[in-house]
mmCIF file of C-alpha atoms in Angstrom:
data_model
loop_
_atom_site.group_PDB
_atom_site.id
_atom_site.type_symbol
_atom_site.label_atom_id
_atom_site.label_comp_id
_atom_site.label_asym_id
_atom_site.label_seq_id
_atom_site.Cartn_x
_atom_site.Cartn_y
_atom_site.Cartn_z
ATOM 1 C CA MET A 4 -37.774 -18.215 -25.623
ATOM 2 C CA LEU A 5 -41.661 -17.120 -24.663
ATOM 3 C CA LEU A 6 -43.271 -16.896 -28.097
ATOM 4 C CA LEU A 7 -46.718 -16.799 -26.955
ATOM 5 C CA ILE A 8 -48.457 -14.160 -25.168
ATOM 6 C CA SER A 9 -51.981 -15.538 -24.219
ATOM 7 C CA SER A 10 -53.804 -12.781 -22.294
ATOM 8 C CA ILE A 11 -52.661 -9.492 -21.289
ATOM 9 C CA GLN A 12 -55.915 -7.459 -18.944
ATOM 10 C CA THR A 13 -56.716 -4.952 -16.672
ATOM 11 C CA GLN A 14 -58.343 -5.348 -13.483
ATOM 12 C CA THR A 15 -58.453 -4.950 -10.024
ATOM 13 C CA LEU A 16 -56.013 -7.442 -8.421
ATOM 14 C CA PRO A 17 -56.086 -9.379 -4.721
ATOM 15 C CA CYS A 18 -52.602 -7.505 -4.262
ATOM 16 C CA PRO A 19 -51.529 -7.760 -0.175
ATOM 17 C CA VAL A 20 -50.278 -4.149 -0.806
ATOM 18 C CA HIS A 21 -53.885 -2.500 -1.632
ATOM 19 C CA ALA A 22 -56.945 -4.153 1.099
ATOM 20 C CA SER A 23 -59.232 -2.336 -0.604
ATOM 21 C CA LEU A 24 -58.244 -3.776 -3.907
ATOM 22 C CA THR A 25 -59.983 -7.027 -3.181
ATOM 23 C CA GLN A 26 -63.126 -5.163 -1.533
ATOM 24 C CA ARG A 27 -63.413 -3.492 -5.324
ATOM 25 C CA ASN A 28 -63.770 -6.277 -7.813
ATOM 26 C CA LYS A 29 -64.982 -9.625 -6.854
ATOM 27 C CA CYS A 30 -62.642 -11.275 -9.553
ATOM 28 C CA GLU A 31 -59.708 -13.496 -7.948
ATOM 29 C CA LEU A 32 -56.537 -14.481 -9.722
ATOM 30 C CA ARG A 33 -55.913 -18.317 -9.569
ATOM 31 C CA THR A 34 -51.892 -18.141 -9.288
ATOM 32 C CA HIS A 35 -49.511 -20.835 -8.074
ATOM 33 C CA ALA A 36 -47.973 -18.094 -5.642
ATOM 34 C CA ASP A 37 -49.926 -17.275 -1.992
ATOM 35 C CA ALA A 38 -50.661 -13.265 -2.342
ATOM 36 C CA SER A 39 -50.773 -13.074 1.441
ATOM 37 C CA ARG A 40 -47.178 -13.844 1.449
ATOM 38 C CA THR A 41 -45.960 -11.316 -1.444
ATOM 39 C CA PRO A 42 -44.051 -8.262 0.030
ATOM 40 C CA ALA A 43 -44.777 -4.894 -0.616
ATOM 41 C CA LYS A 44 -42.436 -2.471 -2.720
ATOM 42 C CA TRP A 45 -41.200 -4.022 -6.151
ATOM 43 C CA ASN A 46 -39.934 -6.792 -4.107
ATOM 44 C CA LEU A 47 -40.487 -10.604 -5.513
ATOM 45 C CA ARG A 48 -41.450 -13.755 -4.299
ATOM 46 C CA PRO A 49 -41.651 -16.182 -7.719
ATOM 47 C CA SER A 50 -43.100 -20.011 -7.335
ATOM 48 C CA THR A 51 -41.833 -22.108 -9.188
ATOM 49 C CA GLU A 52 -44.889 -24.663 -8.434
ATOM 50 C CA GLU A 53 -45.806 -26.594 -11.608
ATOM 51 C CA SER A 54 -43.163 -24.950 -13.797
ATOM 52 C CA SER A 55 -45.201 -21.749 -13.344
ATOM 53 C CA VAL A 56 -43.527 -18.301 -12.027
ATOM 54 C CA VAL A 57 -45.879 -15.531 -10.601
ATOM 55 C CA ILE A 58 -43.880 -11.840 -9.678
ATOM 56 C CA TYR A 59 -45.823 -9.194 -7.894
ATOM 57 C CA PHE A 60 -44.871 -5.490 -8.684
ATOM 58 C CA GLN A 61 -46.095 -2.704 -7.069
ATOM 59 C CA SER A 62 -46.092 1.494 -8.479
ATOM 60 C CA ALA A 63 -44.238 3.507 -6.184
ATOM 61 C CA ILE A 64 -46.136 6.818 -7.558
ATOM 62 C CA MET A 65 -49.381 5.512 -8.002
ATOM 63 C CA ASP A 66 -49.625 2.657 -6.132
ATOM 64 C CA THR A 67 -51.016 0.453 -8.784
ATOM 65 C CA CYS A 68 -50.100 -3.347 -9.233
ATOM 66 C CA LEU A 69 -49.034 -5.534 -11.802
ATOM 67 C CA MET A 70 -48.786 -9.021 -11.534
ATOM 68 C CA VAL A 71 -46.564 -11.401 -14.273
ATOM 69 C CA ASN A 72 -47.500 -15.339 -14.486
ATOM 70 C CA TYR A 73 -45.066 -16.674 -16.994
ATOM 71 C CA GLU A 74 -44.471 -20.721 -18.012
ATOM 72 C CA GLU A 75 -43.250 -22.031 -21.112
ATOM 73 C CA GLY A 76 -45.017 -20.911 -24.248
ATOM 74 C CA ARG A 77 -47.300 -18.597 -22.266
ATOM 75 C CA LEU A 78 -46.882 -14.909 -20.606
ATOM 76 C CA GLU A 79 -49.651 -12.975 -18.759
ATOM 77 C CA PHE A 80 -49.679 -10.042 -17.542
ATOM 78 C CA ARG A 81 -52.704 -8.024 -15.002
ATOM 79 C CA SER A 82 -52.429 -4.924 -13.740
ATOM 80 C CA ASP A 83 -55.333 -2.328 -12.531
ATOM 81 C CA ASN A 84 -53.355 0.302 -14.675
ATOM 82 C CA VAL A 85 -54.216 0.726 -18.327
ATOM 83 C CA SER A 86 -51.089 2.408 -18.849
ATOM 84 C CA THR A 87 -48.806 -0.519 -17.539
ATOM 85 C CA ILE A 88 -50.784 -2.705 -20.152
ATOM 86 C CA SER A 89 -50.477 -0.248 -22.658
ATOM 87 C CA ILE A 90 -47.032 0.200 -22.632
ATOM 88 C CA LEU A 91 -46.298 -3.824 -22.197
ATOM 89 C CA LYS A 92 -48.202 -4.015 -25.357
ATOM 90 C CA GLU A 93 -46.113 -1.886 -27.172
ATOM 91 C CA SER A 94 -42.833 -3.204 -26.041
ATOM 92 C CA ILE A 95 -44.250 -6.786 -26.509
ATOM 93 C CA ASN A 96 -45.250 -5.675 -30.334
ATOM 94 C CA LYS A 97 -41.992 -4.443 -30.437
ATOM 95 C CA TYR A 98 -40.062 -7.097 -29.850
ATOM 96 C CA ALA A 99 -42.370 -9.813 -31.633
ATOM 97 C CA LEU A 100 -41.730 -7.380 -34.789
ATOM 98 C CA GLU A 101 -37.939 -7.240 -34.351
ATOM 99 C CA GLN A 102 -37.465 -11.050 -33.648
ATOM 100 C CA ARG A 103 -39.746 -11.800 -36.449
ATOM 101 C CA LYS A 104 -41.737 -14.024 -34.473
ATOM 102 C CA ARG A 105 -44.941 -15.845 -36.406
ATOM 103 C CA ASP A 106 -46.020 -17.996 -33.839
ATOM 104 C CA PHE A 107 -46.656 -14.981 -31.749
ATOM 105 C CA ARG A 108 -50.552 -14.120 -30.639
ATOM 106 C CA CYS A 109 -51.970 -11.817 -27.852
ATOM 107 C CA THR A 110 -55.093 -11.210 -26.449
ATOM 108 C CA TYR A 111 -56.267 -8.164 -24.403
ATOM 109 C CA ASN A 112 -59.349 -8.016 -21.714
ATOM 110 C CA ILE A 113 -59.631 -4.126 -20.527
ATOM 111 C CA VAL A 114 -61.787 -3.719 -17.495
ATOM 112 C CA GLU A 115 -63.422 -0.365 -17.574
ATOM 113 C CA GLU A 116 -63.525 -0.312 -13.545
ATOM 114 C CA SER A 117 -59.920 -0.409 -13.629
ATOM 115 C CA VAL A 118 -59.563 3.601 -14.947
ATOM 116 C CA PRO A 119 -62.073 5.174 -11.868
ATOM 117 C CA HIS A 120 -60.303 3.098 -9.733
ATOM 118 C CA ALA A 121 -56.672 4.061 -10.711
ATOM 119 C CA LEU A 122 -57.977 7.775 -10.131
ATOM 120 C CA GLU A 123 -58.791 6.999 -6.849
ATOM 121 C CA LEU A 124 -55.495 5.413 -5.805
ATOM 122 C CA ILE A 125 -53.197 8.499 -7.222
ATOM 123 C CA HIS A 126 -55.973 10.993 -5.598
ATOM 124 C CA PRO A 127 -54.197 11.793 -2.485
ATOM 125 C CA LYS A 128 -50.918 12.639 -3.628
ATOM 126 C CA VAL A 129 -52.523 14.856 -6.414
ATOM 127 C CA ARG A 130 -54.651 16.408 -3.619
ATOM 128 C CA HIS A 131 -51.392 16.866 -1.092
ATOM 129 C CA ASN A 132 -49.497 18.380 -3.826
ATOM 130 C CA ILE A 133 -51.857 20.796 -4.453
ATOM 131 C CA LEU A 134 -52.480 21.544 -0.832
ATOM 132 C CA LEU A 135 -48.632 22.312 -0.052
ATOM 133 C CA THR A 136 -48.456 24.354 -3.531
ATOM 134 C CA GLN A 137 -50.956 26.583 -2.011
ATOM 135 C CA LYS A 138 -49.346 26.657 1.251
ATOM 136 C CA VAL A 139 -46.085 27.555 0.033
ATOM 137 C CA GLN A 140 -47.228 30.285 -2.465
ATOM 138 C CA LEU A 141 -49.008 31.997 0.962
ATOM 139 C CA ILE A 142 -45.111 31.796 2.652
ATOM 140 C CA ALA A 143 -44.057 35.033 1.081
ATOM 141 C CA PRO A 144 -47.357 37.018 1.675
ATOM 142 C CA LEU A 145 -48.028 35.941 5.156
ATOM 143 C CA LYS A 146 -44.479 37.415 6.169
ATOM 144 C CA ASP A 147 -45.317 40.296 4.453
ATOM 145 C CA VAL A 148 -48.028 40.709 6.718
ATOM 146 C CA GLU A 149 -46.360 40.323 9.955
ATOM 147 C CA ILE A 150 -43.588 42.720 8.489
ATOM 148 C CA ALA A 151 -45.622 45.325 8.026
ATOM 149 C CA GLU A 152 -48.620 44.955 10.882
ATOM 150 C CA GLY A 153 -46.016 43.465 13.448
ATOM 151 C CA GLU A 154 -45.459 39.992 14.682
ATOM 152 C CA GLY A 155 -48.917 38.441 15.304
ATOM 153 C CA ALA A 156 -51.016 40.556 12.990
ATOM 154 C CA VAL A 157 -51.697 36.630 11.216
ATOM 155 C CA THR A 158 -54.376 35.306 13.627
ATOM 156 C CA ALA A 159 -56.415 32.709 11.582
ATOM 157 C CA PRO A 160 -54.928 29.423 12.873
ATOM 158 C CA GLU A 161 -54.680 27.678 9.495
ATOM 159 C CA TYR A 162 -52.274 30.614 8.330
ATOM 160 C CA GLN A 163 -50.209 30.616 11.303
ATOM 161 C CA ASP A 164 -49.551 26.660 11.013
ATOM 162 C CA ILE A 165 -48.167 27.546 7.535
ATOM 163 C CA LEU A 166 -45.840 30.129 8.943
ATOM 164 C CA LYS A 167 -44.693 27.748 11.845
ATOM 165 C CA ARG A 168 -44.210 25.160 9.292
ATOM 166 C CA ALA A 169 -42.754 27.073 6.537
ATOM 167 C CA ASP A 170 -39.521 26.018 6.551
ATOM 168 C CA SER A 171 -40.315 21.954 6.411
ATOM 169 C CA LEU A 172 -43.198 22.956 3.393
ATOM 170 C CA ILE A 173 -40.581 24.765 1.933
ATOM 171 C CA ALA A 174 -38.022 21.656 1.788
ATOM 172 C CA GLU A 175 -41.085 19.589 0.957
ATOM 173 C CA TYR A 176 -41.614 21.526 -2.416
ATOM 174 C CA GLU A 177 -38.372 21.982 -3.436
ATOM 175 C CA LYS A 178 -37.105 18.553 -3.054
ATOM 176 C CA ASN A 179 -41.071 17.219 -5.168
ATOM 177 C CA ASN A 180 -41.302 20.152 -7.376
ATOM 178 C CA THR A 181 -42.172 18.616 -10.033
ATOM 179 C CA LEU A 182 -44.496 15.734 -8.917
ATOM 180 C CA LEU A 183 -47.788 17.688 -9.386
ATOM 181 C CA GLU A 184 -46.439 17.892 -13.387
ATOM 182 C CA ARG A 185 -45.816 14.277 -13.298
ATOM 183 C CA LEU A 186 -48.996 12.910 -11.503
ATOM 184 C CA PHE A 187 -50.777 15.294 -14.087
ATOM 185 C CA GLY A 188 -49.110 13.427 -16.912
ATOM 186 C CA MET A 189 -49.516 10.281 -15.752
ATOM 187 C CA ILE A 190 -52.914 11.184 -15.175
ATOM 188 C CA ALA A 191 -53.854 12.394 -19.030
ATOM 189 C CA ASP A 192 -51.290 9.230 -20.154
ATOM 190 C CA LEU A 193 -53.999 6.950 -18.598
ATOM 191 C CA TYR A 194 -57.010 8.996 -20.339
ATOM 192 C CA ILE A 195 -55.161 8.347 -23.753
ATOM 193 C CA ASP A 196 -54.253 4.798 -23.111
ATOM 194 C CA HIS A 197 -57.914 4.508 -21.829
ATOM 195 C CA PHE A 198 -59.658 5.541 -25.554
ATOM 196 C CA LYS A 199 -56.296 3.563 -27.010
ATOM 197 C CA PHE A 200 -57.998 0.467 -26.296
ATOM 198 C CA GLN A 201 -61.048 2.084 -27.917
ATOM 199 C CA HIS A 202 -58.982 2.407 -31.039
ATOM 200 C CA LEU A 203 -59.475 6.577 -30.764
ATOM 201 C CA ASP A 204 -57.005 8.813 -30.265
ATOM 202 C CA VAL A 205 -57.671 11.642 -27.910
ATOM 203 C CA LYS A 206 -54.487 13.299 -27.886
ATOM 204 C CA ASP A 207 -56.615 16.467 -29.098
ATOM 205 C CA ARG A 208 -58.501 16.532 -26.110
ATOM 206 C CA VAL A 209 -55.509 16.372 -23.066
ATOM 207 C CA PRO A 210 -55.604 20.056 -23.154
ATOM 208 C CA GLN A 211 -59.541 20.375 -22.309
ATOM 209 C CA LEU A 212 -58.509 17.334 -19.601
ATOM 210 C CA MET A 213 -55.421 19.706 -18.220
ATOM 211 C CA LYS A 214 -57.688 22.592 -17.820
ATOM 212 C CA ARG A 215 -59.929 20.377 -15.388
ATOM 213 C CA LEU A 216 -56.934 19.510 -13.576
ATOM 214 C CA GLU A 217 -55.559 22.932 -13.129
ATOM 215 C CA GLN A 218 -59.184 23.219 -11.440
ATOM 216 C CA TYR A 219 -58.851 19.904 -9.682
ATOM 217 C CA ASP A 220 -61.680 18.231 -8.572
ATOM 218 C CA LEU A 221 -61.387 13.953 -8.653
ATOM 219 C CA GLU A 222 -65.292 13.320 -9.500
ATOM 220 C CA SER A 223 -65.039 16.130 -12.684
ATOM 221 C CA VAL A 224 -62.247 14.711 -13.599
ATOM 222 C CA LYS A 225 -63.989 10.934 -13.430
ATOM 223 C CA ALA A 226 -66.918 12.383 -15.318
ATOM 224 C CA PHE A 227 -64.184 13.737 -18.389
ATOM 225 C CA PHE A 228 -63.207 10.485 -18.630
ATOM 226 C CA LYS A 229 -66.601 9.036 -19.163
ATOM 227 C CA GLN A 230 -67.258 11.525 -21.746
ATOM 228 C CA ASP A 231 -67.778 10.219 -25.333
ATOM 229 C CA PRO A 232 -64.919 11.318 -27.210
ATOM 230 C CA GLN A 233 -66.679 11.362 -30.463
ATOM 231 C CA GLU A 234 -69.418 13.484 -29.177
ATOM 232 C CA GLN A 235 -69.594 17.203 -30.335
ATOM 233 C CA GLN A 236 -68.933 19.291 -27.391
ATOM 234 C CA PRO A 237 -71.741 21.744 -27.391
ATOM 235 C CA THR A 238 -70.141 25.531 -27.656
ATOM 236 C CA SER A 239 -71.549 28.718 -26.723
ATOM 237 C CA GLU A 240 -73.556 30.683 -29.415
ATOM 238 C CA PRO A 241 -71.587 34.027 -30.198
ATOM 239 C CA ARG A 242 -73.702 37.305 -28.621
ATOM 240 C CA GLU A 243 -74.320 39.818 -31.379
#
């Protein structure tokens, strides 16, 4: 039974499933596993050299990575997603409390650059699902135009493409009609967990974040994450 958690860290990983990770951060993991041979998409390849085991995971939704390195008396996690570390922290502390482990030590090292990195990883899926939703919402009005004015009334190429692919767009939307909401929820969790490690409760600011997500712009979301939640936001003076 492993009793000691020596470190839990969040930083960019040399994960083979994301070449961009090694380009964004000079930090390297010293492990016994050969990262170049690690399979993508949730497959495991442990290395038992020197009684150490290293396992890599990749999130199917956010594409972030988790490395687990464990040996006798020591367990280390590294991830480029703060929320992953936050979940692990809560689970480990709960286990230690339930098992009444006294010889238990847990340390953390949170790298600030991992937050914009995670936002950039999730950005393509957010953008794709926003555009998909907008296109599906246009299908009925465009069909109404063709019914009222005759076939060929819609002349703009982008609208013609929507009508041409209407069935496939609707099928994709219905298959993943909750994905955008889940992605927004993950961004909100990332925001909460980011400041949780700074001992700040920012749940009351989540509605403001959701308003930004409704008018989604990656740079605007990044800017919101950088704001000091303890600073009083300026309010407009009431007009007389």
